[in-house]
CSV table of C-alpha atoms in Angstrom, one decimal:
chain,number,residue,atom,x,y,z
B,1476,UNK,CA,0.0,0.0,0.0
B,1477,UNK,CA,1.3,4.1,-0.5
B,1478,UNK,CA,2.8,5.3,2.6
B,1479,UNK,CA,0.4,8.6,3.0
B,1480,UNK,CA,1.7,9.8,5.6
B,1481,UNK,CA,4.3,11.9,3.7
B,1482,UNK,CA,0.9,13.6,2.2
B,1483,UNK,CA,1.2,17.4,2.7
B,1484,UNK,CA,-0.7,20.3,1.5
B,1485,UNK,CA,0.8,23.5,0.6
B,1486,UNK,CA,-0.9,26.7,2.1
B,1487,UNK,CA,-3.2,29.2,0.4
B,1488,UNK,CA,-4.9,32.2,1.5
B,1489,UNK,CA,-8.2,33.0,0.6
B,1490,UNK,CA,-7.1,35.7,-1.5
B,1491,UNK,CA,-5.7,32.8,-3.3
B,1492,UNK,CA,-8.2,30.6,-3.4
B,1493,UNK,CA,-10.5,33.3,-4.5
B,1494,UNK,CA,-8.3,33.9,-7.3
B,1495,UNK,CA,-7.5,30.7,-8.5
B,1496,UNK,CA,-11.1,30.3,-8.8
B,1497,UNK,CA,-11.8,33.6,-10.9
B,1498,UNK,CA,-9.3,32.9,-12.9
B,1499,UNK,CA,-10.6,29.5,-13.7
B,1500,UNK,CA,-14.3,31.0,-14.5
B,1501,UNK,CA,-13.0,33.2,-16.7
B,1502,UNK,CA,-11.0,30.7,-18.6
B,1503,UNK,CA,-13.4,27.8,-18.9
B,1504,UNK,CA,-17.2,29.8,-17.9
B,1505,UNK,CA,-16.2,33.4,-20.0
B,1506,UNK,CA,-20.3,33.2,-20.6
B,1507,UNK,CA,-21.3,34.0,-17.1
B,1508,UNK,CA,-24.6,32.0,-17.4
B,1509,UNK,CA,-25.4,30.5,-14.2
B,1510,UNK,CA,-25.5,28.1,-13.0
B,1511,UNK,CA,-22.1,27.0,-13.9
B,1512,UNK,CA,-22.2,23.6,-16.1
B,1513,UNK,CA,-19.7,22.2,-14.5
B,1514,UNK,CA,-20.3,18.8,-16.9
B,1515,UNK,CA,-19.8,20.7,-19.6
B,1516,UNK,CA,-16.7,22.5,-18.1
B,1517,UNK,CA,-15.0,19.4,-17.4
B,1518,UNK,CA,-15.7,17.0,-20.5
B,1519,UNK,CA,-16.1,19.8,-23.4
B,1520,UNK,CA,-13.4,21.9,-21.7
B,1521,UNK,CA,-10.9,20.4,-19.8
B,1522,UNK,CA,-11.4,17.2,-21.6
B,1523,UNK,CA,-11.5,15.0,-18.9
B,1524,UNK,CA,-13.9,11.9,-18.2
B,1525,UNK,CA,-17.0,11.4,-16.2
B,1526,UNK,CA,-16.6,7.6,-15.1
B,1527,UNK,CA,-20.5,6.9,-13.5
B,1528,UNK,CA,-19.6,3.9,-11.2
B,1529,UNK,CA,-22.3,1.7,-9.6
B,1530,UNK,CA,-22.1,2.0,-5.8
B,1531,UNK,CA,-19.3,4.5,-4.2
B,1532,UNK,CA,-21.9,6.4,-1.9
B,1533,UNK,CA,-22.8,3.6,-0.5
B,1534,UNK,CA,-19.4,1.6,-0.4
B,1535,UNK,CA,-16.7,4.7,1.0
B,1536,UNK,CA,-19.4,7.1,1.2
B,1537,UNK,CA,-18.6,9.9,-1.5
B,1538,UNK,CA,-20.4,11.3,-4.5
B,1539,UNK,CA,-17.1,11.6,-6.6
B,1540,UNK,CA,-13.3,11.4,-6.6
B,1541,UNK,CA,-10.7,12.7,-9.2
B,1542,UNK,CA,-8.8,10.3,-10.7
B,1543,UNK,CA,-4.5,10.1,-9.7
B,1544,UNK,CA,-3.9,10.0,-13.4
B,1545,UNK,CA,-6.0,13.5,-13.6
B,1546,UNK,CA,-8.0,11.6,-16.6
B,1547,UNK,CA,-11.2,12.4,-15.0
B,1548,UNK,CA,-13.9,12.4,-12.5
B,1549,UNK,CA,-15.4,9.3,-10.9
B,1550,UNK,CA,-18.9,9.5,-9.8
B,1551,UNK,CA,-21.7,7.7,-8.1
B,1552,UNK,CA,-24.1,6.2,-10.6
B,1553,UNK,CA,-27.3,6.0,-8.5
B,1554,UNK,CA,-26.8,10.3,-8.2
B,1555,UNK,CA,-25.5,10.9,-11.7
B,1556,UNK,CA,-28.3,9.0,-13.3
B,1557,UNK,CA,-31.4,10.0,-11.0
B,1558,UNK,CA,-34.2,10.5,-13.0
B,1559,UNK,CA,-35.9,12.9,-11.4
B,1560,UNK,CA,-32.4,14.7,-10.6
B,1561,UNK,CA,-32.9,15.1,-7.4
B,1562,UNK,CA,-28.7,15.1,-6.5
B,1563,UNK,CA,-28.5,17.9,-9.3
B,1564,UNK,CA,-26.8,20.7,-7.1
B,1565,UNK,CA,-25.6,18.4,-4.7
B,1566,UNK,CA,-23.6,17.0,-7.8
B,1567,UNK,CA,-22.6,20.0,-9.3
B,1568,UNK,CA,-20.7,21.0,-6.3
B,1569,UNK,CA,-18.8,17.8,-6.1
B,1570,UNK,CA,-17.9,18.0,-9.9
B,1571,UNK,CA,-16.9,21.6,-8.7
B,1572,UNK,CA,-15.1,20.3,-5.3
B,1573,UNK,CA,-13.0,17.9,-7.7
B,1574,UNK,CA,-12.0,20.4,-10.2
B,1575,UNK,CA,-10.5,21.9,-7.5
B,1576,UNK,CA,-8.6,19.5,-6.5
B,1577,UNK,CA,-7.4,19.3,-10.1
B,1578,UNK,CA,-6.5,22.8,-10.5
B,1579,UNK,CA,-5.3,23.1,-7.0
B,1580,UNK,CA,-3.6,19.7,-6.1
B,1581,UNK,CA,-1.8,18.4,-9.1
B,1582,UNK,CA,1.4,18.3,-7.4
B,1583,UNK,CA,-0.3,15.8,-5.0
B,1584,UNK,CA,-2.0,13.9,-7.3
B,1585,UNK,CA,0.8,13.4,-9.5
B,1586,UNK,CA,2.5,11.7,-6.2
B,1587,UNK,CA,0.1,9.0,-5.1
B,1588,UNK,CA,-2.0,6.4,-7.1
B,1589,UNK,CA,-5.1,6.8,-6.5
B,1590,UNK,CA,-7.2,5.0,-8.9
B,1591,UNK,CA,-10.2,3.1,-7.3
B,1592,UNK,CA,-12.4,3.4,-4.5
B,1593,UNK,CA,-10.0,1.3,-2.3
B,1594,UNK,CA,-7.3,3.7,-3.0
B,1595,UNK,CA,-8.7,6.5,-2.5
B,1596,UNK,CA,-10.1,4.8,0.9
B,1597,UNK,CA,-6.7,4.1,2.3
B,1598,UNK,CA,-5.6,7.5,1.5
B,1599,UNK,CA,-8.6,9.5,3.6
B,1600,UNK,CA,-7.7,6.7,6.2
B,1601,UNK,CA,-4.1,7.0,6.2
B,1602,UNK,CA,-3.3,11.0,5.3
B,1603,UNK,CA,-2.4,12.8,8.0
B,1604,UNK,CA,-6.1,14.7,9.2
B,1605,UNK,CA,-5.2,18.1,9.0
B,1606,UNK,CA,-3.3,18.5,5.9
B,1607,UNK,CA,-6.6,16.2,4.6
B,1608,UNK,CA,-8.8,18.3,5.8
B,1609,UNK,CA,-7.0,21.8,5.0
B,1610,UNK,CA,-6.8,19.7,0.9
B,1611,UNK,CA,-10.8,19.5,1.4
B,1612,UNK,CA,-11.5,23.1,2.7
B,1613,UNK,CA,-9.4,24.4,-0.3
B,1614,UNK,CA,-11.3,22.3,-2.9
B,1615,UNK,CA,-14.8,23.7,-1.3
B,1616,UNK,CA,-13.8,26.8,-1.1
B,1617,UNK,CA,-12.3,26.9,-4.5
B,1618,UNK,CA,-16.0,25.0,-5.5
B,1619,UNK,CA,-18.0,27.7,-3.6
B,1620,UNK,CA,-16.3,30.7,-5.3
B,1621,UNK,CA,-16.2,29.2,-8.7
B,1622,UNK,CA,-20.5,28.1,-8.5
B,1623,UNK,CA,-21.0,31.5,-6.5
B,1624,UNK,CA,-19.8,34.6,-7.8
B,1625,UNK,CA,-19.5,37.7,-5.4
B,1626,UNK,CA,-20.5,40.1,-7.4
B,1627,UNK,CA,-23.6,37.5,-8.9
B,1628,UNK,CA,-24.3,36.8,-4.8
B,1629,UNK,CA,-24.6,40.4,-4.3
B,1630,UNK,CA,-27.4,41.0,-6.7
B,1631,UNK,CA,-28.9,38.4,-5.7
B,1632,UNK,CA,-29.0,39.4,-2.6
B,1633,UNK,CA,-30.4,42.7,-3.2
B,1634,UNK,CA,-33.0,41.2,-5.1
B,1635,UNK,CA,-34.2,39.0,-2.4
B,1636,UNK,CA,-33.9,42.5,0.0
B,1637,UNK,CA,-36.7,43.9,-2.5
B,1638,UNK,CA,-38.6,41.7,-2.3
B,1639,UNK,CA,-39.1,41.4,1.0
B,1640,UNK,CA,-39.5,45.4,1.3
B,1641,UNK,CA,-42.2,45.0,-2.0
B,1642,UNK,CA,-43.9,42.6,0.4
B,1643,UNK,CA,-44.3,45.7,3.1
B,1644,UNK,CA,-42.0,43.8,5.4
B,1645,UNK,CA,-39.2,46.2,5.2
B,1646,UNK,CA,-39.4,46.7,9.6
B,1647,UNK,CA,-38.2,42.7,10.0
B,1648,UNK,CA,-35.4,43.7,7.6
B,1649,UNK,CA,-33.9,46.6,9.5
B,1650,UNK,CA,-35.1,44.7,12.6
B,1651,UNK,CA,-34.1,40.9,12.5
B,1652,UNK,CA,-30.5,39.3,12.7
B,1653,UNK,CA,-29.4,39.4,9.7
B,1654,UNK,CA,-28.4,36.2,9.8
B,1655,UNK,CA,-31.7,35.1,10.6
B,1656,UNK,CA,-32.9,37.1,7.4
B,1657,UNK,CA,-30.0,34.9,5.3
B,1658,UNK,CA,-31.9,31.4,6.9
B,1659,UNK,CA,-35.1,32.4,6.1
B,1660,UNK,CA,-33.9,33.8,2.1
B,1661,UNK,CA,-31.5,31.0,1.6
B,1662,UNK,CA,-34.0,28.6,-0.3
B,1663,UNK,CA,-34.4,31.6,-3.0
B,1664,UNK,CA,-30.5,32.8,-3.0
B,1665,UNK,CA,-29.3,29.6,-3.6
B,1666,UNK,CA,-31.8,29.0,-7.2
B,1667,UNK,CA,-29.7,31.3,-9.6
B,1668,UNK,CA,-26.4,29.2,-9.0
B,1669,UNK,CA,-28.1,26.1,-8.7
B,1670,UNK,CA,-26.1,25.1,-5.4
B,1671,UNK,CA,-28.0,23.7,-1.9
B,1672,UNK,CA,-28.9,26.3,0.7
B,1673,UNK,CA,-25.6,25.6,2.8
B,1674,UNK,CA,-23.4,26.5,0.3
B,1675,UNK,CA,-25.3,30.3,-0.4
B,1676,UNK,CA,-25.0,30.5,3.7
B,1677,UNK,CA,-21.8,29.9,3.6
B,1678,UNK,CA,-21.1,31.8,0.6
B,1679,UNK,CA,-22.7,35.2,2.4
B,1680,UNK,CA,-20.7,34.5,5.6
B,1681,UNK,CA,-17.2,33.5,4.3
B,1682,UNK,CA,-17.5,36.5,2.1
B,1683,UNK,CA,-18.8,38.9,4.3
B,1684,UNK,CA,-22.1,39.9,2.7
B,1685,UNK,CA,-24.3,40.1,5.7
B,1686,UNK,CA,-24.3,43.8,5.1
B,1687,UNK,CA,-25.5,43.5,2.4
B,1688,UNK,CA,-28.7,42.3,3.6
B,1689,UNK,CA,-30.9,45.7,4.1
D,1087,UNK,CA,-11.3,5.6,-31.9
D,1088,UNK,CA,-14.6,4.9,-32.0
D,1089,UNK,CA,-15.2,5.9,-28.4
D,1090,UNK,CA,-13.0,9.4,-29.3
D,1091,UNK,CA,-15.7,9.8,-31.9
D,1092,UNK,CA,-18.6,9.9,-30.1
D,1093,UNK,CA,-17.5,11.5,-27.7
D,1094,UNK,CA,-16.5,14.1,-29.6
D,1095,UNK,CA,-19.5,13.7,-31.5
D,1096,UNK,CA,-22.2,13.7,-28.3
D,1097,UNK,CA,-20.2,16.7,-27.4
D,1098,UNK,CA,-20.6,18.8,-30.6
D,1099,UNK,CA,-24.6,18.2,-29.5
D,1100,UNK,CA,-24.0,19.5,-26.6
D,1101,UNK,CA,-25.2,16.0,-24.8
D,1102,UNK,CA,-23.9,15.0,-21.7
D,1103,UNK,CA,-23.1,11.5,-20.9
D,1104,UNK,CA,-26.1,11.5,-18.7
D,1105,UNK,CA,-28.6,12.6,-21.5
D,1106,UNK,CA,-26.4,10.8,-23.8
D,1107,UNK,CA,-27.3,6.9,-22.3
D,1108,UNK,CA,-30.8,8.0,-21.3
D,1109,UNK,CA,-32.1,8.2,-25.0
D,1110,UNK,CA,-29.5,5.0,-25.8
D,1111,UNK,CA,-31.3,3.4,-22.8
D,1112,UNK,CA,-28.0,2.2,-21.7
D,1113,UNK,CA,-25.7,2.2,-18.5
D,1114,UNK,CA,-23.8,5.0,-18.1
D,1115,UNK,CA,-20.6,3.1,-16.8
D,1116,UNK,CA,-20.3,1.0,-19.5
D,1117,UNK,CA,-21.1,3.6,-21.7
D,1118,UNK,CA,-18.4,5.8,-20.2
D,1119,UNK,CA,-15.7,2.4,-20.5
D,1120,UNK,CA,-16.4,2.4,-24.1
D,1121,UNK,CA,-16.0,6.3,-24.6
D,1122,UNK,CA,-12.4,5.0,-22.9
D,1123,UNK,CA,-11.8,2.3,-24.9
D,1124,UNK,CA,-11.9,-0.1,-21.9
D,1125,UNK,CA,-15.1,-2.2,-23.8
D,1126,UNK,CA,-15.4,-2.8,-27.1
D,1127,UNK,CA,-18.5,-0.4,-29.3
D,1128,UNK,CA,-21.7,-2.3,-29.9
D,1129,UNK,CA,-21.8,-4.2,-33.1
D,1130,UNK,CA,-25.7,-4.5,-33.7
D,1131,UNK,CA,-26.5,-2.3,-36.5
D,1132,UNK,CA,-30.0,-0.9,-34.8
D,1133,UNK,CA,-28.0,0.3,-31.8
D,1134,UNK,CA,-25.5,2.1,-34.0
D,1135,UNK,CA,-28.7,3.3,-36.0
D,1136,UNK,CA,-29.7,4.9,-32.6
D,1137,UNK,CA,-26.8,6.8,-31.7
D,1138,UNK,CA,-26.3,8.4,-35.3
D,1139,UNK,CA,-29.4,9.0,-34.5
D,1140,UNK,CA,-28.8,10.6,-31.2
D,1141,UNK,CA,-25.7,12.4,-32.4
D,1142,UNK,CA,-27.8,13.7,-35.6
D,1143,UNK,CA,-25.4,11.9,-38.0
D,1144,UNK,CA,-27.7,10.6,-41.1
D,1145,UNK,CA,-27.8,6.7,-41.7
D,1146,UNK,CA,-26.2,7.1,-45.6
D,1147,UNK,CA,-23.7,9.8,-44.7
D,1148,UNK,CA,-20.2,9.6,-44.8
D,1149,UNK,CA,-20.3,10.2,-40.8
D,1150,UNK,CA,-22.4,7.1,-40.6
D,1151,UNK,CA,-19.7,5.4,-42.7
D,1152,UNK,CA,-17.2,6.3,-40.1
D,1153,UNK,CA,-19.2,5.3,-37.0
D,1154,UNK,CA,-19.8,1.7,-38.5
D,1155,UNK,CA,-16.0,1.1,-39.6
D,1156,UNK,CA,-15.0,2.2,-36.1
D,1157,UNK,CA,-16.8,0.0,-34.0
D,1158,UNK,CA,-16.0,-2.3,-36.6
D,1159,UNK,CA,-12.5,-1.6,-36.3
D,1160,UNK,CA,-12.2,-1.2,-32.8
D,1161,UNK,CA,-13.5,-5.4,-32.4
D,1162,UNK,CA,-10.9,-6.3,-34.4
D,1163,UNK,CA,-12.9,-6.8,-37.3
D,1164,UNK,CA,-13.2,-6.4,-41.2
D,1165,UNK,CA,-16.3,-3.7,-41.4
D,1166,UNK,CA,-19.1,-6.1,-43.0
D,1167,UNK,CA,-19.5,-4.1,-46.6
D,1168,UNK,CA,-15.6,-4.7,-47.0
D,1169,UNK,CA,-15.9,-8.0,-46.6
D,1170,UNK,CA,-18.9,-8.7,-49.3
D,1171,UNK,CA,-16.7,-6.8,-51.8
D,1172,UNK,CA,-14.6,-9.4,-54.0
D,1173,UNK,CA,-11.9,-6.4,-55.7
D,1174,UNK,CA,-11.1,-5.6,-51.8
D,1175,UNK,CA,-11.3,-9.2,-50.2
D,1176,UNK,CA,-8.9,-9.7,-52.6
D,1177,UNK,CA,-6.1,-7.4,-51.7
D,1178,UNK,CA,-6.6,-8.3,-48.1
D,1179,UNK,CA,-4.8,-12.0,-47.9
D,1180,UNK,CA,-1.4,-10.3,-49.1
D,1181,UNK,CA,-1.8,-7.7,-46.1
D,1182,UNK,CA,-2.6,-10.7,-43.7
D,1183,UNK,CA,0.2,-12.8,-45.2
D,1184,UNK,CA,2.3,-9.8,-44.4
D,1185,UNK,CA,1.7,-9.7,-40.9
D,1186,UNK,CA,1.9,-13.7,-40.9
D,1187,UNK,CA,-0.5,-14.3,-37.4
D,1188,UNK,CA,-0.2,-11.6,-35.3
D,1189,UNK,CA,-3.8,-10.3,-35.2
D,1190,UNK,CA,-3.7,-6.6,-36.7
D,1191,UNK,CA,-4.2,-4.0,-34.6
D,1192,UNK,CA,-7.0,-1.0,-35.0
D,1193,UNK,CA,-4.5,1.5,-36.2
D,1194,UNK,CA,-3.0,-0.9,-38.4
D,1195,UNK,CA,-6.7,-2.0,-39.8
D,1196,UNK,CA,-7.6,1.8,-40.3
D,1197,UNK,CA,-4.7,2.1,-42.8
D,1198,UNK,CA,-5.5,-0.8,-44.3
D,1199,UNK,CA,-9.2,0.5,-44.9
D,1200,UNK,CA,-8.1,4.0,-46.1
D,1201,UNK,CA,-5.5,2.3,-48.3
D,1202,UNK,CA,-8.2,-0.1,-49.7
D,1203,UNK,CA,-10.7,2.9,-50.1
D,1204,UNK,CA,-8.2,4.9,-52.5
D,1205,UNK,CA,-7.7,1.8,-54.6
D,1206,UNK,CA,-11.1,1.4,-55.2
């Protein structure tokens, strides 16, 4: 088996993360149209493969894992073929979470061979856990910023503020948590980008939009 | 090669691979190991009548012509309107001789079939 415990991820700011992910959006998204296709991104653009495989989710418990050889993106079949979609956004952040780790973690994929689910099993098992989990928070974040854009959020945002003033409820905006406001909006934020509720609450915090909410 | 091309093909009509086996009615991991080259293309001239279909590639086209020699090519074998044509049949033996009994490879069976197409 790979010794993983040499495993080590290199540090990058969220300035950097928020960059790398700009960058890629404007490389491989230039449209803007949201929500992001991220099939299209990674088998018309990048030219990588989607590899549907019948029971990951339920064997090591993920929806998806890149490839060590970087030839593409292995997925679980029951949520890539649902025919009533139902793991849509769910999937298009894990399609975005590995293209992260493709843009982000070469270096470390170039290292290890990771190649099936066992692999990729005895690498979460054996990595050290906080370089794992600091190579997990980059690939979200990286996912989040790429699915979300700021300036995209913002308007959103404001549209969802108008609303609630055209409604005549403009007194529980100026006078409820905002955070409280961002719970209660989150089902409507998170439509545009086609993402879960969690990530648009995330989204808002880690980028400091609560202000925006008035 | 014949995974390449549809792939490339699905991908010109902007199908994913999802869409893609849901009108072939077929699994999507296979589907995806014969995109890689992993499983040999399907032989059985109604399911390559369905994805030209699919990939909007006319059944007397030279596109269709292409799709049917690939998967032909790809199982290792002669494309079936080669072999019912005596001026080509005929140039093959000295090609096979050539090789003696290694089993020709794709690439090698392409060339064959673009050489045997000038000559006709």
């Amino acid at each position: 088996m790979t010794d993983y415990s040499f495993f080590k991820c290199k540090y990058l700011s969220k300035k950097d993360l928020r960059a790398e992910a700009e960058k890629f959006r404007e490389q491989y998204w230039p449209n803007g149209v949201l929500p992001v296709n991220m099939e299209e991104i990674i088998e018309a653009k990048l030219d990588l493969d989607i590899e549907p495989l019948h029971g990951i989710s339920e064997l090591i418990n993920i929806d998806a894992y890149l490839k060590s050889d970087l030839s593409g993106i292995v997925v679980d079949y029951k949520q890539y073929m649902d025919n009533e979609n139902r793991y849509e956004r769910r999937l298009r952040f894990s399609f975005a979470h590995e293209t992260g780790h493709y843009v982000l973690h070469d270096y470390i994929f170039n290292n290890f061979n990771i190649d099936n689910p066992k692999d990729y099993y005895d690498f979460i098992i054996n990595a050290p856990k906080e370089d794992y989990r600091y190579f997990e928070y980059q690939a979200n974040e990286f996912a989040g910023r790429l699915l979300v854009p700021k300036e995209e959020l913002i308007e959103v945002l404001g549209v969802a503020c108008d609303a609630i003033k055209e409604k005549g409820d403009e007194q529980f905006l100026i006078n409820t948590d905002k955070d409280i406001v961002l719970l209660g909006s989150a089902p409507k934020l998170c439509r545009p980008f086609g993402v879960s509720e969690e990530v648009i609450i995330r989204r808002v915090r880690e980028e400091g939009l609560l202000k925006h909410i008035k | 090669m014949f995974g390449e091309y549809i792939k490339k093909k699905r991908l010109e009509n902007n199908l994913s691979l999802r869409e893609f086996c849901k009108k072939l009615n077929e699994d999507a991991s296979n589907w995806s190991k014969v995109e890689r080259g992993i499983l040999s293309p399907p032989q059985d001239e109604q399911k390559l009548e369905k994805i030209a279909q699919i990939i909007k590639i006319k059944k007397k086209s030279a596109d269709f012509q292409k799709l049917t020699d690939l998967s032909s090519i790809d199982a290792g074998k002669i494309p079936e309107y080669l072999m019912t044509d005596k001026k080509v049949m005929e140039t093959l033996p000295v090609f096979l001789r050539t090789i003696g009994s290694v089993k020709p490879t794709p690439e090698e069976l392409e060339k064959l079939i673009t050489l045997i197409r000038k000559e006709r």
